[in-house]
JSON list of C-alpha atoms in Angstrom, two decimals:
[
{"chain": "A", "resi": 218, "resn": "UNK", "atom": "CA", "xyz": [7.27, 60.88, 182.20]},
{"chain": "A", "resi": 219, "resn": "UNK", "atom": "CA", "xyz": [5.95, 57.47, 181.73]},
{"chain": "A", "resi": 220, "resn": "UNK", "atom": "CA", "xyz": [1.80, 57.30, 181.84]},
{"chain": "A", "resi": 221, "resn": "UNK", "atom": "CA", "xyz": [0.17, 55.64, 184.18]},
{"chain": "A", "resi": 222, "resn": "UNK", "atom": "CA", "xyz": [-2.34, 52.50, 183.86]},
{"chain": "A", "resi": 223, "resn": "UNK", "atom": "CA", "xyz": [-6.06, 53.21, 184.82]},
{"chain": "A", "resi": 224, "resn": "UNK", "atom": "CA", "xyz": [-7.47, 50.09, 186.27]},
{"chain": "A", "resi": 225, "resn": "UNK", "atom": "CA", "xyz": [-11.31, 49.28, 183.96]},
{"chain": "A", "resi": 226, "resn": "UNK", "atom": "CA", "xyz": [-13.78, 51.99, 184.95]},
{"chain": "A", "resi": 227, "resn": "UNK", "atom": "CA", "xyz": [-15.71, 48.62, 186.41]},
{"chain": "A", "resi": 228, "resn": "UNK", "atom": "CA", "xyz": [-12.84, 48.19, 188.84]},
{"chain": "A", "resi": 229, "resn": "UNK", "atom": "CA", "xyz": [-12.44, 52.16, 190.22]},
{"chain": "A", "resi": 230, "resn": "UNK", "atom": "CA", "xyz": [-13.29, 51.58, 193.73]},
{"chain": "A", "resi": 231, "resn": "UNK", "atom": "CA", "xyz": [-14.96, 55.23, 194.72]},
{"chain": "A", "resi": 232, "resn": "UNK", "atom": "CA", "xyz": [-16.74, 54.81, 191.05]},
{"chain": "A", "resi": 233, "resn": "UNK", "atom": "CA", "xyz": [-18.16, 51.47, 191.79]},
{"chain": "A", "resi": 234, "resn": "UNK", "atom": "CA", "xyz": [-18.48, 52.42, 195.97]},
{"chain": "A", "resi": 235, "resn": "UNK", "atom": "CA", "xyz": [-21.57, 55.80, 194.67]},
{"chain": "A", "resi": 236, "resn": "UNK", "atom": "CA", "xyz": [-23.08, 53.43, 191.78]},
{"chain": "A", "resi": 237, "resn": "UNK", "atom": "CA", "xyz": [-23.79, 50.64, 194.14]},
{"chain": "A", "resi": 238, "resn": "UNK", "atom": "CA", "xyz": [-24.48, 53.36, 197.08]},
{"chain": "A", "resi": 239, "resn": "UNK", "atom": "CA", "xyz": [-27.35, 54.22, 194.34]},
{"chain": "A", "resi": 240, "resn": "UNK", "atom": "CA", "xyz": [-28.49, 50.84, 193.35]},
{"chain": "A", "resi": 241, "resn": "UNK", "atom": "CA", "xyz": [-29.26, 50.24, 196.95]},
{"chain": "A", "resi": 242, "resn": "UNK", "atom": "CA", "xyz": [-30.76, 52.96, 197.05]},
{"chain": "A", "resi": 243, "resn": "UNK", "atom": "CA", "xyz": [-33.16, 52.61, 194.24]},
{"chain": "A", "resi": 244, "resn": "UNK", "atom": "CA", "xyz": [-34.02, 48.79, 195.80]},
{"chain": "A", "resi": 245, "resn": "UNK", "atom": "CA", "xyz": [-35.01, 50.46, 199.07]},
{"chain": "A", "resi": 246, "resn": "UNK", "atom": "CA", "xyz": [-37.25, 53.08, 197.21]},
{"chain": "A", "resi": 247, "resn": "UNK", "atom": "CA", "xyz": [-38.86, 50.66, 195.13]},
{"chain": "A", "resi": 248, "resn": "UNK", "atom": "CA", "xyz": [-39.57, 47.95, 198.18]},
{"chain": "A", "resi": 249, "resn": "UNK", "atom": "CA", "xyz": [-40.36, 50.38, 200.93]},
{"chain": "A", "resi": 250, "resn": "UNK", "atom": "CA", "xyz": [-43.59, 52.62, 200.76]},
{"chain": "A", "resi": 251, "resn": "UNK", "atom": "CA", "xyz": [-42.24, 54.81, 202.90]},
{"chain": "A", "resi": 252, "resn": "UNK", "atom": "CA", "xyz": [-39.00, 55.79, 201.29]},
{"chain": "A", "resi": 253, "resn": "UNK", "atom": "CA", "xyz": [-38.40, 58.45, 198.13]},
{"chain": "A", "resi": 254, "resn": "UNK", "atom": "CA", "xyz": [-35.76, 58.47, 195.88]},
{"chain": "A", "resi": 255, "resn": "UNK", "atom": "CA", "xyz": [-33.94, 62.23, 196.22]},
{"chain": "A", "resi": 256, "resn": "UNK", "atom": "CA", "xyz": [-34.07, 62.25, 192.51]},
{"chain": "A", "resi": 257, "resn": "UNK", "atom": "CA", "xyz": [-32.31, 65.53, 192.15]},
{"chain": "A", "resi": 258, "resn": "UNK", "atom": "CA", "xyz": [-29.48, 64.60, 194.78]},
{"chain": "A", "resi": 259, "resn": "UNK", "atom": "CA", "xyz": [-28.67, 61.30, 192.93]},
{"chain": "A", "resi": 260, "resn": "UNK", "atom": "CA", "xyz": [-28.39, 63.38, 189.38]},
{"chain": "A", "resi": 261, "resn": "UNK", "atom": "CA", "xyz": [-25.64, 65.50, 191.11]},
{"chain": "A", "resi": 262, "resn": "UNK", "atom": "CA", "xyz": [-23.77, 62.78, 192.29]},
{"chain": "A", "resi": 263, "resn": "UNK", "atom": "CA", "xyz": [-23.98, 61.21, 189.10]},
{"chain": "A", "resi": 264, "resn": "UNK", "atom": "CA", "xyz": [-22.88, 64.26, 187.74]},
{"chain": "A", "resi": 265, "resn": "UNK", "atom": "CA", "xyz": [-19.50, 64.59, 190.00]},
{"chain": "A", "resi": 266, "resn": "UNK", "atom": "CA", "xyz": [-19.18, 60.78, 189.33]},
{"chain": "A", "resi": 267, "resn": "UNK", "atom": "CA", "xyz": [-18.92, 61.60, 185.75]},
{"chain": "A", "resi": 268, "resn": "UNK", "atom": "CA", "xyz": [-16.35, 64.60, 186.57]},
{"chain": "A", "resi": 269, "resn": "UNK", "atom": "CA", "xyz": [-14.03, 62.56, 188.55]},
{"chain": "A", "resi": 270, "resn": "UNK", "atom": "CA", "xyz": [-14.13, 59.40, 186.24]},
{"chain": "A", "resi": 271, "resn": "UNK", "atom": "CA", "xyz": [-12.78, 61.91, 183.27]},
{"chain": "A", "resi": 272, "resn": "UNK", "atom": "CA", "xyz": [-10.13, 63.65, 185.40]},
{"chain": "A", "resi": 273, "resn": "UNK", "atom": "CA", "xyz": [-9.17, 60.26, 186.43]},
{"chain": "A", "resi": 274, "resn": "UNK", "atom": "CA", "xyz": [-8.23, 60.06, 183.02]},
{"chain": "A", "resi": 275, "resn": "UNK", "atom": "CA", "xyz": [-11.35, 57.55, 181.45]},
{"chain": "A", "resi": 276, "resn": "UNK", "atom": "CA", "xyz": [-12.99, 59.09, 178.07]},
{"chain": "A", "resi": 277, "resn": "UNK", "atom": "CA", "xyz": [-16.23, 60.03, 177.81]},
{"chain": "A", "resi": 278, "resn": "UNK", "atom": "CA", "xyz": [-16.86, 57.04, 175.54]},
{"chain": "A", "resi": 279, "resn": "UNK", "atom": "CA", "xyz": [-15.58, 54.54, 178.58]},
{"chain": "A", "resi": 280, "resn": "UNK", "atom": "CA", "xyz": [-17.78, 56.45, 181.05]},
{"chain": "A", "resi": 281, "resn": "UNK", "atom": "CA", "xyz": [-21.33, 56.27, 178.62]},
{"chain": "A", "resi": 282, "resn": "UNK", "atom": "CA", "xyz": [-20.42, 52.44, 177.65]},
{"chain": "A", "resi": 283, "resn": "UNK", "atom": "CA", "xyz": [-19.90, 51.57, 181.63]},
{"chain": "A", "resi": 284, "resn": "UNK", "atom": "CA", "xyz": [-23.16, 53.54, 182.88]},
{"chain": "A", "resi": 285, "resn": "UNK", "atom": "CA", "xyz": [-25.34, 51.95, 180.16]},
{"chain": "A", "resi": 286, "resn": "UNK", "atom": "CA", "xyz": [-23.89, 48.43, 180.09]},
{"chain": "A", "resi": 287, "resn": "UNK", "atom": "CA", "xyz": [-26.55, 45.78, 181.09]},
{"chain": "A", "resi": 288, "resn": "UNK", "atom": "CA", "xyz": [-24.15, 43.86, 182.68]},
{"chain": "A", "resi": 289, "resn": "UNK", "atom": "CA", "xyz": [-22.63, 46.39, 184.73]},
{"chain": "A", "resi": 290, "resn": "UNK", "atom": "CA", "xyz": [-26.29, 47.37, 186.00]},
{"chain": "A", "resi": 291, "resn": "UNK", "atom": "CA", "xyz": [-26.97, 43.27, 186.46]},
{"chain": "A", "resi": 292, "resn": "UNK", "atom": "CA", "xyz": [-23.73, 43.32, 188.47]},
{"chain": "A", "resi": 293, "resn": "UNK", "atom": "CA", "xyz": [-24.59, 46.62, 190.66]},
{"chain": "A", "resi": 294, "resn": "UNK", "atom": "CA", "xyz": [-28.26, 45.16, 191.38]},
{"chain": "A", "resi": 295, "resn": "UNK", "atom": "CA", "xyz": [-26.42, 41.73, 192.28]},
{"chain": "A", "resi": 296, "resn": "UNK", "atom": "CA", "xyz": [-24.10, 43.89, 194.67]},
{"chain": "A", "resi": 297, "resn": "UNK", "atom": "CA", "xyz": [-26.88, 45.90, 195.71]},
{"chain": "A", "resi": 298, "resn": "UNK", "atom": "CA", "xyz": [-29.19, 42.98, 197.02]},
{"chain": "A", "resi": 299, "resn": "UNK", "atom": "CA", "xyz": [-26.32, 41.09, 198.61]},
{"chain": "A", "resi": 300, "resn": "UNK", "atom": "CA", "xyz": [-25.77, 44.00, 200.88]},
{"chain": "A", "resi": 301, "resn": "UNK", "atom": "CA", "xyz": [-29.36, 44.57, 201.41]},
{"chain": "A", "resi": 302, "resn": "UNK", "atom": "CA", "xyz": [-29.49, 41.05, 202.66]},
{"chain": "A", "resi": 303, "resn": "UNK", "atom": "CA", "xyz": [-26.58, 41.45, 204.84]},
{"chain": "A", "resi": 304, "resn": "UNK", "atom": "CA", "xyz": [-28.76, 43.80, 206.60]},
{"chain": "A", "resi": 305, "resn": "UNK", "atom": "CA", "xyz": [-31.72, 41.68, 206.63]},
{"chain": "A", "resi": 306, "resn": "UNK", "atom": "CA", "xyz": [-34.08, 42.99, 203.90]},
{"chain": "A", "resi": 307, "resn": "UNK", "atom": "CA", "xyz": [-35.59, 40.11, 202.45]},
{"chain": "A", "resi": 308, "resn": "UNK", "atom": "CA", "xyz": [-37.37, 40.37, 198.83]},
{"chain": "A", "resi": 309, "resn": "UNK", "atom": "CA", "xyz": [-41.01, 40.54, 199.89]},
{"chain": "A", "resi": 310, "resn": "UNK", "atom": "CA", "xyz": [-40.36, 42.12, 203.36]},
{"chain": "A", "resi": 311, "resn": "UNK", "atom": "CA", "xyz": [-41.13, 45.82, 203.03]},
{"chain": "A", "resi": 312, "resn": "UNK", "atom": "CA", "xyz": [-40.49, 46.24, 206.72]},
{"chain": "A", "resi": 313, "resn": "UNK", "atom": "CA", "xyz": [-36.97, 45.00, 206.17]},
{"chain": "A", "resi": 314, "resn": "UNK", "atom": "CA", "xyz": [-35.93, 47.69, 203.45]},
{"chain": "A", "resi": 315, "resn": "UNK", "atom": "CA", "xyz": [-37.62, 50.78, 205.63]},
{"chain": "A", "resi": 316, "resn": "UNK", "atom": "CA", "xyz": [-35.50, 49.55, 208.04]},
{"chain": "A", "resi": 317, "resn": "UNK", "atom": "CA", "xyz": [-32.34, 49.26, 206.51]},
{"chain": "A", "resi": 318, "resn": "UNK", "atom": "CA", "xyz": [-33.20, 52.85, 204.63]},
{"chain": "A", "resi": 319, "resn": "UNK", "atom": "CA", "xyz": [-33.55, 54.40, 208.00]},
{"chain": "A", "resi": 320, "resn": "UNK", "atom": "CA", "xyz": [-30.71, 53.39, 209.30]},
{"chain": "A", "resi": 321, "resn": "UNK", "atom": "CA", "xyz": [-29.05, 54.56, 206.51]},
{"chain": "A", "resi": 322, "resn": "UNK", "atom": "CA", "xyz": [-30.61, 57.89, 207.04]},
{"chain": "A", "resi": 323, "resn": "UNK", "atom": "CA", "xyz": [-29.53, 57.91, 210.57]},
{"chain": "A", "resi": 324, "resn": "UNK", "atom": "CA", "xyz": [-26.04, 57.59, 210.01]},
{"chain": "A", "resi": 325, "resn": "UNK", "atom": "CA", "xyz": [-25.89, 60.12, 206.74]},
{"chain": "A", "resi": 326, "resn": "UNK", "atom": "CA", "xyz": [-24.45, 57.36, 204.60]},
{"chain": "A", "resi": 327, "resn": "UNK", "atom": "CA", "xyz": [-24.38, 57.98, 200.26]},
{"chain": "A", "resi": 328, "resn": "UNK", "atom": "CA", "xyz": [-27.18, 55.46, 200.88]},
{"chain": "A", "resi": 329, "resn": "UNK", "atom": "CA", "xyz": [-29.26, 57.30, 203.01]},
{"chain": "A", "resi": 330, "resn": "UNK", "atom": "CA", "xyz": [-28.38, 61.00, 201.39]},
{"chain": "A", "resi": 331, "resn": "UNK", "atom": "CA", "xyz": [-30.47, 59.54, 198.08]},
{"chain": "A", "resi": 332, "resn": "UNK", "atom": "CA", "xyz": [-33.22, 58.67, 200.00]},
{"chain": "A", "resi": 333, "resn": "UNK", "atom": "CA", "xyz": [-36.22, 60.53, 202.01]},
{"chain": "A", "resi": 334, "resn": "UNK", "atom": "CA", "xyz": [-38.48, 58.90, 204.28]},
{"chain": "A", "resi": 335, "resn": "UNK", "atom": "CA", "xyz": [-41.77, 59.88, 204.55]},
{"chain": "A", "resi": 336, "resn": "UNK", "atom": "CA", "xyz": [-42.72, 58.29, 207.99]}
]
């Protein structure tokens, strides 16, 4: 039975789909005063992010050198503040990210599950 390729961990669509999920998150925490990081919910999806990346088939070695690569965090805050500014939160704008994390909310997006408003 021939083995099949894995695609770099930096390329795994659902992988790369919860990290940026949470690096929008954290940017909407950190630039709206009336938003909380769900600290415990965002360990357990890194958790089950780690779980499916090694039944994918990564190792654990490709999974720790991917989550604590500079560049791969550079590249999920780049991703991260692209989309926040495709919903209109502007750096400097606090308004912008409480709305954008409420929305979020609203709709029970990955987004909004790893945040907690406190309005």
């Amino acid at each position: 039975v021939p083995a099949f390729a894995l695609v770099p961990i930096n390329q795994e669509q659902r992988i790369n789909d919860t990290l940026r999920s949470g690096f929008i998150a954290d940017a909407i925490a950190d630039n709206c005063p009336t938003m909380q990081p769900r600290k415990l919910r965002a360990l357990n999806e890194l958790r089950k992010l780690r779980d499916y990346a090694l039944g994918q088939g990564y190792s654990a070695t490709e999974v720790r050198a991917f989550v604590e690569s500079r560049t791969e965090k550079a590249r999920g805050r780049a991703e991260a503040a692209t989309w926040l500014a495709s919903k209109g939160a502007v750096p400097g704008q606090p308004a912008a990210y409480c709305t954008a994390g409420e929305a979020e909310i609203a709709r029970g997006s990955m987004v909004g599950y790893l945040l907690r408003s406190t309005r």
